[in-house]
Amino acid sequence: MRNHLLGAAVTLALGAMAGTAWAQSAPPLRISFTADIRSTEPGVNRDSNSDAVVLHIVEGLVAYGEDAEVRPLLAKSVDISADGKTYTFKLREGVKFHNGKPMTSADVLWTWQHYTAANSGWRCASEFDGRGTVKVTGVETPDAQTVVYHIEKPSSLFLATLARADCGGTGILSKDSVRADGTWDKPIGTGPFELAEWKRGEYVRLTRFAGYSNLDGKRDGYTGSKRPLVDEVRFLIVPDDSTAKAALQRGNIDIIEDVSNSDVPVLQGTPNVKVAHAPVMSMTALLIQTKDPVLSNAKMRQALAHAIDYAQLAAAVTEGLAQPNNSIVPLVSPYHDAAQKQGWNYDPALAQKLLGEAGYKGQELTILTTKRYPQSYNSAVIIQAMLQAVGIKAQLSVVEWATQLDRYNAGTYQMMTFPYSARLDAALNYEMVTGDKAKQPRKVWDNPEAVKLIEAASSDTDHAKRQASFDQLHKLFLADVPSIPLYNGLDIGAYRSDIRGYQPWAVKKPRAWEVERVAAP
């Protein structure tokens, strides 16, 4: 990293900006990334860092709120027909692209055709052409402010998929985003910042969009208020964690967007540095192979569940930051309700009683794990000790991540601690673990009743009906114990004390809007 990228901190003007005033001049807001982005095209040749940058530049019709519920963004309203197969979006008036052109329904249609063209490379094309959960059968634009999508059958996942970060939020683009020959040039969207420069391997520079059409209200995930309060944002590529920490401590960067749990105590004790965190939709779980001769007994699996002290485990592996969660539905999901709060009580005496009823005779059980993900490995070590404490002979088998992933996909294990990446809808959380093991060995829950409930939750658009399905699923899950959810992950960020408004959140991606510099306290 060149020295000019991590230059000395700029002297700040005295006094905080007024709460509603947008920044007129300020030094760049510097956010560190461990790796460069892959492209600037939404949902194409992308990774998590690419998504994070692009979603400062483009916006979709809908977006995820702070609680992972989908809400309007460029649409001011969404009407769903009685049969659940027609979605009518009314667009907000006065929205402009970075090139000054007004956004209309024609741009929405052009963008959709661009994403779904043959060989477009858009990651989510298969999610809407019938290969995934939704099939879009047509898109109409009856007037400049109206877009109508038709889908083959009702789906509660249509809007959720449109909003997905890995789909680039299905961000609406100006036609000027492509060159005359149709090849990609750069994203020209409606977001609070516009792309100024991408210096590969060093930084991505964004500048404030002065013509941004902001929603009223407060910040709300990827929707709500998104005021650009700094003139420039730089995502700096700092591959080494220790280098990033040192730069933050010196004031040469402003925000580390992904801090490991083990670094939290050090940064919390660093002058002029603050640490914030939020639960995310990822999950660490103890997977159980229900086809195994010993573990096929439900009482044996229930004994495992009651042998674990979840509060102690979560506190130990997350530096006391995370809460335990025995539900497949993440804590921050709008569907994590009273039913999902019920879990397996830590009860060693009950665990021993269930072992006897299961006919356990001291057979050795192996927990597969990897050091690639320290929290997952540490969870395995603690679980081993807790199982041994109730009389279960448990041993660890520590393997490389690639080996564990192969074993997971093949279902060739007795138990393993496993980190699931985030799913932003509760039906997708259940889908990732449920299915026919004969066809998909990676699935852990082979329960036909559960499959039907997931199908219902994936088609129903009524919140109450979906909640009822998820409540039934959780009750079934607690009885079957096909795996043991332990806790959800955390988005931990560290930032300089003169930065105000930075907040980690459920999607685990940095947001530079509503963030500003103030006079250091």
Coordinates of C-alpha atoms in Angstrom, one line a residue, residues 23-520:
A23 CA -21.3 18.0 3.7
Q24 CA -19.8 20.6 1.4
S25 CA -16.2 19.8 1.8
A26 CA -14.4 17.1 3.9
P27 CA -11.5 14.7 3.6
P28 CA -12.3 11.3 2.1
L29 CA -14.0 8.7 4.3
R30 CA -11.5 5.8 4.2
I31 CA -12.9 2.3 4.6
S32 CA -10.5 -0.7 4.5
F33 CA -11.2 -3.9 2.5
T34 CA -9.1 -7.0 2.8
A35 CA -9.4 -7.6 -1.0
D36 CA -10.1 -5.7 -4.2
I37 CA -13.5 -5.8 -5.9
R38 CA -14.0 -8.0 -8.9
S39 CA -16.1 -5.7 -11.1
T40 CA -18.4 -2.7 -11.1
E41 CA -21.3 -4.4 -12.9
P42 CA -24.2 -5.3 -10.5
G43 CA -24.4 -9.0 -9.9
V44 CA -21.8 -9.9 -12.5
N45 CA -18.4 -11.4 -11.7
R46 CA -19.0 -10.3 -8.2
D47 CA -18.1 -11.1 -4.6
S48 CA -19.1 -9.6 -1.3
N49 CA -16.8 -6.5 -1.6
S50 CA -18.0 -5.9 -5.1
D51 CA -21.6 -6.0 -3.9
A52 CA -20.8 -3.6 -1.1
V53 CA -19.3 -1.0 -3.4
V54 CA -21.9 -1.3 -6.2
L55 CA -24.8 -0.9 -3.7
H56 CA -23.6 2.6 -2.9
I57 CA -24.0 3.4 -6.7
V58 CA -27.1 1.7 -7.8
E59 CA -30.5 1.1 -6.2
G60 CA -33.3 -1.3 -7.0
L61 CA -37.1 -1.1 -6.9
V62 CA -37.0 -2.6 -3.4
A63 CA -34.4 -3.2 -0.8
Y64 CA -33.7 -4.9 2.5
G65 CA -34.5 -2.9 5.6
E66 CA -32.5 -3.0 8.8
D67 CA -34.5 -6.0 10.0
A68 CA -34.0 -7.8 6.6
E69 CA -37.7 -7.1 5.6
V70 CA -38.1 -6.0 2.0
R71 CA -39.4 -2.5 1.5
P72 CA -39.8 0.0 -1.4
L73 CA -36.7 2.0 -2.6
L74 CA -37.1 3.3 -6.1
A75 CA -40.6 2.1 -6.1
K76 CA -42.9 4.2 -3.9
S77 CA -45.4 1.4 -3.7
V78 CA -45.8 -2.3 -4.7
D79 CA -49.2 -3.8 -5.3
I80 CA -49.6 -7.6 -5.4
S81 CA -52.6 -9.0 -7.2
A82 CA -55.1 -11.3 -5.4
D83 CA -53.7 -14.4 -7.2
G84 CA -50.1 -13.4 -6.2
K85 CA -48.9 -13.5 -9.8
T86 CA -48.8 -9.8 -10.7
Y87 CA -46.6 -7.1 -9.1
T88 CA -47.3 -3.5 -9.9
F89 CA -44.5 -1.0 -9.0
K90 CA -45.3 2.7 -8.9
L91 CA -42.0 4.6 -9.3
R92 CA -41.0 7.6 -7.2
E93 CA -41.1 10.9 -9.0
G94 CA -38.0 13.1 -9.4
V95 CA -35.4 10.4 -9.2
K96 CA -32.3 11.1 -11.4
F97 CA -29.4 9.1 -12.6
H98 CA -25.8 10.3 -12.0
N99 CA -25.8 11.6 -15.6
G100 CA -28.7 13.9 -14.8
K101 CA -31.3 11.9 -16.8
P102 CA -34.6 11.2 -15.1
M103 CA -35.4 7.6 -14.2
T104 CA -38.6 6.2 -15.8
S105 CA -40.2 2.8 -16.3
A106 CA -38.3 2.5 -19.7
D107 CA -35.1 2.4 -17.7
V108 CA -36.4 -0.4 -15.5
L109 CA -37.4 -2.4 -18.5
W110 CA -34.1 -1.8 -20.3
T111 CA -32.2 -2.8 -17.1
W112 CA -34.2 -6.0 -16.8
Q113 CA -33.6 -6.9 -20.4
H114 CA -29.9 -6.2 -19.9
Y115 CA -29.7 -8.5 -16.8
T116 CA -31.6 -11.3 -18.4
A117 CA -30.1 -11.2 -21.9
A118 CA -28.4 -14.4 -23.0
N119 CA -24.8 -14.7 -21.7
S120 CA -25.3 -11.5 -19.6
G121 CA -23.3 -13.1 -16.7
W122 CA -25.9 -11.8 -14.2
R123 CA -25.7 -14.1 -11.2
C124 CA -29.4 -14.1 -10.6
A125 CA -30.7 -14.8 -14.1
S126 CA -31.4 -18.3 -13.1
E127 CA -33.5 -17.1 -10.1
F128 CA -36.1 -15.6 -12.4
D129 CA -36.3 -17.9 -15.5
G130 CA -37.8 -20.9 -13.8
R131 CA -34.6 -22.6 -12.8
G132 CA -34.9 -21.1 -9.3
T133 CA -37.9 -20.3 -7.2
V134 CA -39.5 -17.7 -9.6
K135 CA -40.3 -17.5 -13.3
V136 CA -41.0 -14.1 -14.7
T137 CA -43.3 -14.5 -17.6
G138 CA -43.5 -10.8 -18.7
V139 CA -42.7 -7.2 -17.8
E140 CA -44.9 -4.3 -18.9
T141 CA -44.6 -0.5 -18.7
P142 CA -48.1 1.0 -19.1
D143 CA -46.8 4.5 -18.3
A144 CA -43.6 6.3 -17.4
Q145 CA -44.1 5.7 -13.7
T146 CA -45.5 2.1 -13.7
V147 CA -43.8 -1.2 -14.1
V148 CA -45.7 -4.5 -14.0
Y149 CA -44.0 -7.9 -13.5
H150 CA -45.9 -11.1 -14.1
I151 CA -44.7 -14.4 -12.5
E152 CA -45.8 -17.9 -13.2
K153 CA -47.0 -18.8 -9.7
P154 CA -47.2 -17.0 -6.4
S155 CA -43.9 -16.6 -4.5
S156 CA -43.1 -14.9 -1.3
L157 CA -39.4 -14.9 -2.5
F158 CA -39.9 -12.7 -5.6
L159 CA -39.3 -9.3 -3.9
A160 CA -36.7 -10.9 -1.6
T161 CA -34.7 -12.1 -4.6
L162 CA -34.9 -8.8 -6.4
A163 CA -33.4 -7.2 -3.3
R164 CA -30.5 -9.6 -2.8
A165 CA -27.1 -8.1 -2.5
D166 CA -25.5 -10.8 -4.7
C167 CA -28.0 -9.8 -7.4
G168 CA -26.7 -6.2 -7.1
G169 CA -30.1 -5.3 -5.6
T170 CA -31.3 -5.7 -9.3
G171 CA -30.1 -2.1 -9.4
I172 CA -31.7 0.1 -12.1
L173 CA -29.2 1.4 -14.6
S174 CA -29.0 4.2 -17.1
K175 CA -28.5 2.9 -20.7
D176 CA -25.3 5.0 -20.6
S177 CA -23.8 2.3 -18.4
V178 CA -22.9 0.3 -21.5
R179 CA -20.9 1.4 -24.5
A180 CA -22.2 1.7 -28.0
D181 CA -21.3 -1.9 -28.7
G182 CA -23.3 -3.1 -25.7
T183 CA -20.2 -3.9 -23.5
W184 CA -20.1 -2.8 -19.9
D185 CA -18.6 0.6 -19.2
K186 CA -19.4 1.7 -15.6
P187 CA -22.5 1.8 -13.4
I188 CA -24.6 4.9 -13.8
G189 CA -27.3 4.5 -11.1
T190 CA -29.4 6.6 -8.8
G191 CA -27.5 5.9 -5.5
P192 CA -26.0 8.4 -3.1
F193 CA -22.5 8.1 -4.5
E194 CA -21.2 7.7 -8.0
L195 CA -18.1 5.9 -9.3
A196 CA -15.2 8.2 -9.8
E197 CA -12.1 5.9 -10.0
W198 CA -11.1 2.3 -9.6
K199 CA -7.4 1.9 -9.2
R200 CA -7.1 -1.9 -9.2
G201 CA -5.3 -3.3 -6.1
E202 CA -5.3 0.0 -4.3
Y203 CA -8.7 1.7 -3.9
V204 CA -12.1 2.4 -5.3
R205 CA -13.1 6.1 -5.1
L206 CA -16.7 7.3 -5.0
T207 CA -18.0 10.8 -4.9
R208 CA -21.1 12.3 -3.5
F209 CA -24.1 12.5 -5.9
A210 CA -25.4 16.1 -5.4
G211 CA -28.6 15.3 -7.2
Y212 CA -29.5 12.3 -5.0
S213 CA -33.2 11.9 -4.3
N214 CA -33.4 10.9 -0.7
L215 CA -36.2 9.1 1.0
D216 CA -37.7 10.7 4.1
G217 CA -37.3 9.1 7.5
K218 CA -34.4 7.4 9.2
R219 CA -31.7 5.0 7.9
D220 CA -33.2 1.6 7.2
G221 CA -30.8 -1.0 5.8
Y222 CA -30.4 -0.4 2.1
T223 CA -33.6 1.8 2.0
G224 CA -34.7 4.7 4.2
S225 CA -32.6 7.8 4.4
K226 CA -29.3 7.5 2.6
R227 CA -27.8 11.0 2.6
P228 CA -24.2 11.3 1.4
L229 CA -22.7 13.3 4.2
V230 CA -19.1 13.2 2.9
D231 CA -17.8 14.4 -0.5
E232 CA -15.7 11.3 -1.2
V233 CA -15.5 7.7 0.0
R234 CA -12.4 5.6 -0.6
F235 CA -12.5 1.8 -0.2
L236 CA -8.8 1.1 0.5
I237 CA -7.4 -2.4 -0.2
V238 CA -5.5 -3.4 2.9
P239 CA -5.0 -7.2 2.8
D240 CA -3.3 -7.7 6.1
D241 CA -5.4 -7.3 9.3
S242 CA -2.6 -6.1 11.4
T243 CA -1.7 -3.4 8.9
A244 CA -5.4 -2.2 8.9
K245 CA -5.5 -2.1 12.7
A246 CA -2.3 -0.1 12.9
A247 CA -3.6 2.3 10.2
L248 CA -6.8 2.7 12.2
Q249 CA -5.0 3.3 15.4
R250 CA -2.8 6.0 13.7
G251 CA -5.8 7.6 12.1
N252 CA -4.7 6.7 8.5
I253 CA -8.0 4.9 7.9
D254 CA -11.4 5.7 9.4
I255 CA -13.3 2.4 9.4
I256 CA -12.4 -1.3 9.4
E257 CA -15.6 -2.9 8.2
D258 CA -15.0 -6.5 9.2
V259 CA -13.2 -7.0 12.5
S260 CA -12.5 -10.4 13.9
N261 CA -13.8 -11.3 17.4
S262 CA -10.3 -11.8 18.7
D263 CA -9.4 -8.2 17.8
V264 CA -12.3 -6.6 19.7
P265 CA -10.7 -6.4 23.1
V266 CA -7.6 -4.7 21.7
L267 CA -9.5 -2.2 19.6
Q268 CA -11.9 -1.4 22.5
G269 CA -8.9 -0.4 24.5
T270 CA -7.4 1.8 21.8
P271 CA -7.7 5.6 22.3
N272 CA -9.9 7.4 19.7
V273 CA -11.3 4.1 18.4
K274 CA -14.8 2.8 18.8
V275 CA -16.2 -0.7 18.2
A276 CA -19.8 -1.5 17.2
H277 CA -21.5 -4.7 16.3
A278 CA -24.8 -6.2 15.1
P279 CA -26.1 -9.7 14.7
V280 CA -26.2 -11.0 11.1
M281 CA -28.1 -13.7 9.2
S282 CA -25.3 -16.3 9.1
M283 CA -25.3 -19.3 11.4
T284 CA -22.9 -21.6 13.1
A285 CA -24.4 -25.1 13.9
L286 CA -23.5 -28.6 15.0
L287 CA -24.6 -30.8 12.1
I288 CA -25.7 -34.3 12.9
Q289 CA -25.7 -37.2 10.4
T290 CA -29.1 -38.7 11.1
K291 CA -28.3 -41.7 8.9
D292 CA -25.5 -42.7 11.3
P293 CA -26.3 -45.9 13.2
V294 CA -25.8 -44.2 16.6
L295 CA -27.2 -40.8 15.7
S296 CA -30.3 -42.1 13.9
N297 CA -32.0 -42.4 17.4
A298 CA -33.9 -39.2 18.1
K299 CA -33.3 -39.5 21.8
M300 CA -29.6 -39.7 21.3
R301 CA -29.7 -36.5 19.3
Q302 CA -31.9 -34.9 22.0
A303 CA -29.3 -35.9 24.6
L304 CA -26.6 -34.1 22.6
A305 CA -28.9 -31.0 22.5
H306 CA -29.4 -30.9 26.3
A307 CA -25.7 -31.5 27.0
I308 CA -24.6 -28.1 25.6
D309 CA -24.6 -24.9 27.5
Y310 CA -25.4 -22.5 24.7
A311 CA -25.1 -19.2 26.6
Q312 CA -21.6 -20.2 27.8
L313 CA -20.6 -21.4 24.3
A314 CA -21.7 -18.3 22.5
A315 CA -20.1 -16.0 25.0
A316 CA -16.8 -17.9 24.9
V317 CA -16.4 -17.9 21.1
T318 CA -17.7 -14.4 20.4
E319 CA -16.0 -12.5 23.2
G320 CA -19.4 -12.2 24.9
L321 CA -20.9 -10.3 21.9
A322 CA -23.4 -12.9 20.5
Q323 CA -26.5 -14.4 22.0
P324 CA -27.3 -18.1 21.5
N325 CA -30.0 -19.1 19.0
N326 CA -31.4 -22.6 18.6
S327 CA -33.6 -21.6 15.7
I328 CA -32.8 -21.9 12.0
V329 CA -34.5 -18.5 11.8
P330 CA -31.9 -15.8 12.6
L331 CA -32.4 -13.5 15.6
V332 CA -32.7 -10.4 13.4
S333 CA -35.3 -12.0 11.1
P334 CA -38.8 -10.5 11.2
Y335 CA -39.9 -14.1 11.6
H336 CA -37.9 -14.8 14.8
D337 CA -40.9 -14.6 17.2
A338 CA -42.0 -16.1 20.5
A339 CA -41.9 -19.7 19.1
Q340 CA -38.3 -19.3 17.8
K341 CA -37.1 -18.2 21.2
Q342 CA -37.8 -21.7 22.6
G343 CA -34.8 -23.9 22.5
W344 CA -33.1 -26.8 24.2
N345 CA -32.4 -26.2 27.9
Y346 CA -28.9 -27.0 29.1
D347 CA -29.7 -30.0 31.4
P348 CA -26.9 -32.5 31.9
A349 CA -29.1 -34.8 34.0
L350 CA -31.7 -34.9 31.3
A351 CA -29.0 -35.6 28.7
Q352 CA -27.7 -38.6 30.7
K353 CA -31.3 -39.9 31.1
L354 CA -31.9 -39.6 27.4
L355 CA -28.6 -41.4 26.7
G356 CA -29.8 -44.3 28.7
E357 CA -33.2 -44.4 26.9
A358 CA -31.4 -44.3 23.6
G359 CA -29.3 -47.3 24.5
Y360 CA -26.0 -45.5 24.2
K361 CA -23.1 -47.8 25.1
G362 CA -20.1 -45.5 25.0
Q363 CA -19.5 -45.6 21.2
E364 CA -17.0 -43.0 20.1
L365 CA -18.4 -40.1 18.1
T366 CA -16.3 -37.8 15.9
I367 CA -16.8 -34.1 15.5
L368 CA -15.4 -32.8 12.2
T369 CA -14.0 -29.2 12.2
T370 CA -11.5 -26.9 10.7
K371 CA -9.3 -24.1 11.9
R372 CA -10.1 -22.0 8.8
Y373 CA -13.0 -20.5 10.8
P374 CA -11.8 -20.0 14.4
Q375 CA -15.3 -19.6 15.9
S376 CA -16.4 -22.8 14.3
Y377 CA -13.3 -24.6 15.5
N378 CA -13.6 -23.2 19.0
S379 CA -17.2 -24.2 19.2
A380 CA -16.2 -27.8 18.4
V381 CA -13.6 -27.8 21.2
I382 CA -16.2 -26.6 23.7
I383 CA -18.9 -29.0 22.5
Q384 CA -16.4 -31.9 22.8
A385 CA -15.8 -31.0 26.5
M386 CA -19.5 -30.6 27.2
L387 CA -20.4 -33.9 25.6
Q388 CA -17.6 -35.7 27.5
A389 CA -19.0 -34.2 30.7
V390 CA -22.2 -36.1 30.4
G391 CA -20.5 -39.4 29.4
I392 CA -20.4 -39.1 25.6
K393 CA -17.1 -40.2 24.1
A394 CA -16.4 -37.4 21.6
Q395 CA -13.2 -36.8 19.6
L396 CA -12.2 -34.0 17.2
S397 CA -11.1 -34.5 13.6
V398 CA -9.5 -31.3 12.4
V399 CA -9.2 -31.0 8.6
E400 CA -8.6 -28.5 5.9
W401 CA -11.6 -26.4 4.9
A402 CA -11.7 -27.9 1.4
T403 CA -11.9 -31.4 3.0
Q404 CA -14.6 -30.4 5.4
L405 CA -16.7 -28.9 2.6
D406 CA -16.3 -32.0 0.5
R407 CA -17.4 -34.1 3.5
Y408 CA -20.3 -31.8 4.1
N409 CA -21.5 -32.0 0.5
A410 CA -21.2 -35.8 0.5
G411 CA -22.8 -36.2 4.0
T412 CA -19.8 -38.3 5.1
Y413 CA -19.5 -37.4 8.8
Q414 CA -21.1 -38.1 12.2
M415 CA -21.1 -34.5 13.5
M416 CA -19.4 -31.3 12.4
T417 CA -19.4 -27.7 13.4
F418 CA -20.3 -25.7 10.2
P419 CA -20.6 -22.0 9.4
Y420 CA -23.6 -21.3 7.1
S421 CA -23.5 -18.1 5.1
A422 CA -26.4 -15.7 5.4
R423 CA -29.8 -16.2 3.9
L424 CA -32.1 -13.2 4.0
D425 CA -35.5 -14.9 4.1
A426 CA -36.6 -17.5 6.7
A427 CA -37.8 -19.9 4.0
L428 CA -34.3 -19.9 2.5
N429 CA -32.8 -20.5 5.9
Y430 CA -34.8 -23.7 6.2
E431 CA -34.3 -24.6 2.6
M432 CA -30.5 -24.7 3.0
V433 CA -30.8 -27.5 5.6
T434 CA -33.9 -29.4 4.4
G435 CA -34.4 -32.0 1.7
D436 CA -34.0 -35.5 0.4
K437 CA -30.6 -36.8 1.5
A438 CA -30.6 -39.4 -1.3
K439 CA -30.7 -36.6 -3.8
Q440 CA -28.8 -33.9 -1.9
P441 CA -26.5 -35.5 0.7
R442 CA -25.5 -32.1 2.1
K443 CA -29.0 -31.6 3.6
V444 CA -29.3 -32.4 7.3
W445 CA -33.2 -32.6 7.7
D446 CA -34.9 -35.2 5.7
N447 CA -38.5 -34.6 6.8
P448 CA -41.3 -34.6 4.2
E449 CA -43.6 -32.6 6.5
A450 CA -40.9 -30.0 6.8
V451 CA -40.5 -29.8 3.0
K452 CA -44.2 -29.1 2.6
L453 CA -44.2 -26.4 5.2
I454 CA -41.2 -24.7 3.5
E455 CA -43.0 -24.9 0.1
A456 CA -46.0 -23.2 1.7
A457 CA -43.8 -20.5 3.3
S458 CA -42.1 -19.9 -0.1
S459 CA -45.4 -19.3 -1.9
D460 CA -47.5 -17.4 0.8
T461 CA -47.1 -13.7 0.8
D462 CA -49.1 -13.1 3.9
H463 CA -46.9 -12.6 6.9
A464 CA -49.2 -14.3 9.4
K465 CA -49.4 -17.4 7.3
R466 CA -45.7 -17.5 6.8
Q467 CA -45.1 -17.1 10.5
A468 CA -47.4 -20.0 11.3
S469 CA -45.4 -22.2 8.9
F470 CA -42.1 -21.2 10.5
D471 CA -43.5 -21.8 14.0
Q472 CA -44.5 -25.3 13.0
L473 CA -41.1 -25.9 11.4
H474 CA -39.3 -24.8 14.6
K475 CA -41.4 -27.1 16.7
L476 CA -40.7 -30.1 14.4
F477 CA -37.0 -29.2 14.3
L478 CA -36.7 -29.1 18.1
A479 CA -38.2 -32.6 18.3
D480 CA -36.1 -34.1 15.4
V481 CA -32.8 -32.4 16.3
P482 CA -31.3 -33.0 12.8
S483 CA -28.7 -30.3 13.7
I484 CA -28.1 -27.9 16.5
P485 CA -28.0 -24.2 15.7
L486 CA -25.7 -22.5 18.1
Y487 CA -25.6 -18.8 17.4
N488 CA -25.7 -16.3 14.6
G489 CA -22.7 -14.4 13.3
L490 CA -21.8 -10.8 14.0
D491 CA -20.9 -7.8 11.9
I492 CA -18.2 -6.0 13.9
G493 CA -16.9 -2.7 12.8
A494 CA -14.2 -0.4 14.3
Y495 CA -14.0 3.3 13.5
R496 CA -12.3 6.5 14.6
S497 CA -14.1 8.5 17.2
D498 CA -14.5 11.5 14.9
I499 CA -16.7 9.4 12.6
R500 CA -20.4 9.6 13.4
G501 CA -23.2 7.5 12.0
Y502 CA -21.4 4.3 11.1
Q503 CA -23.4 1.2 12.0
P504 CA -22.9 -2.5 11.3
W505 CA -26.0 -4.4 10.4
A506 CA -27.6 -7.7 9.5
V507 CA -26.3 -7.9 5.9
K508 CA -22.7 -7.4 7.0
K509 CA -21.7 -4.8 4.4
P510 CA -20.4 -1.3 5.1
R511 CA -22.6 1.7 4.4
A512 CA -21.0 5.1 3.8
W513 CA -24.3 7.1 3.7
E514 CA -25.5 8.9 6.8
V515 CA -21.8 8.8 8.0
E516 CA -20.0 12.0 8.6
R517 CA -16.9 13.5 10.3
V518 CA -17.3 15.6 13.4
A519 CA -15.0 17.4 15.6
A520 CA -13.1 14.9 17.8

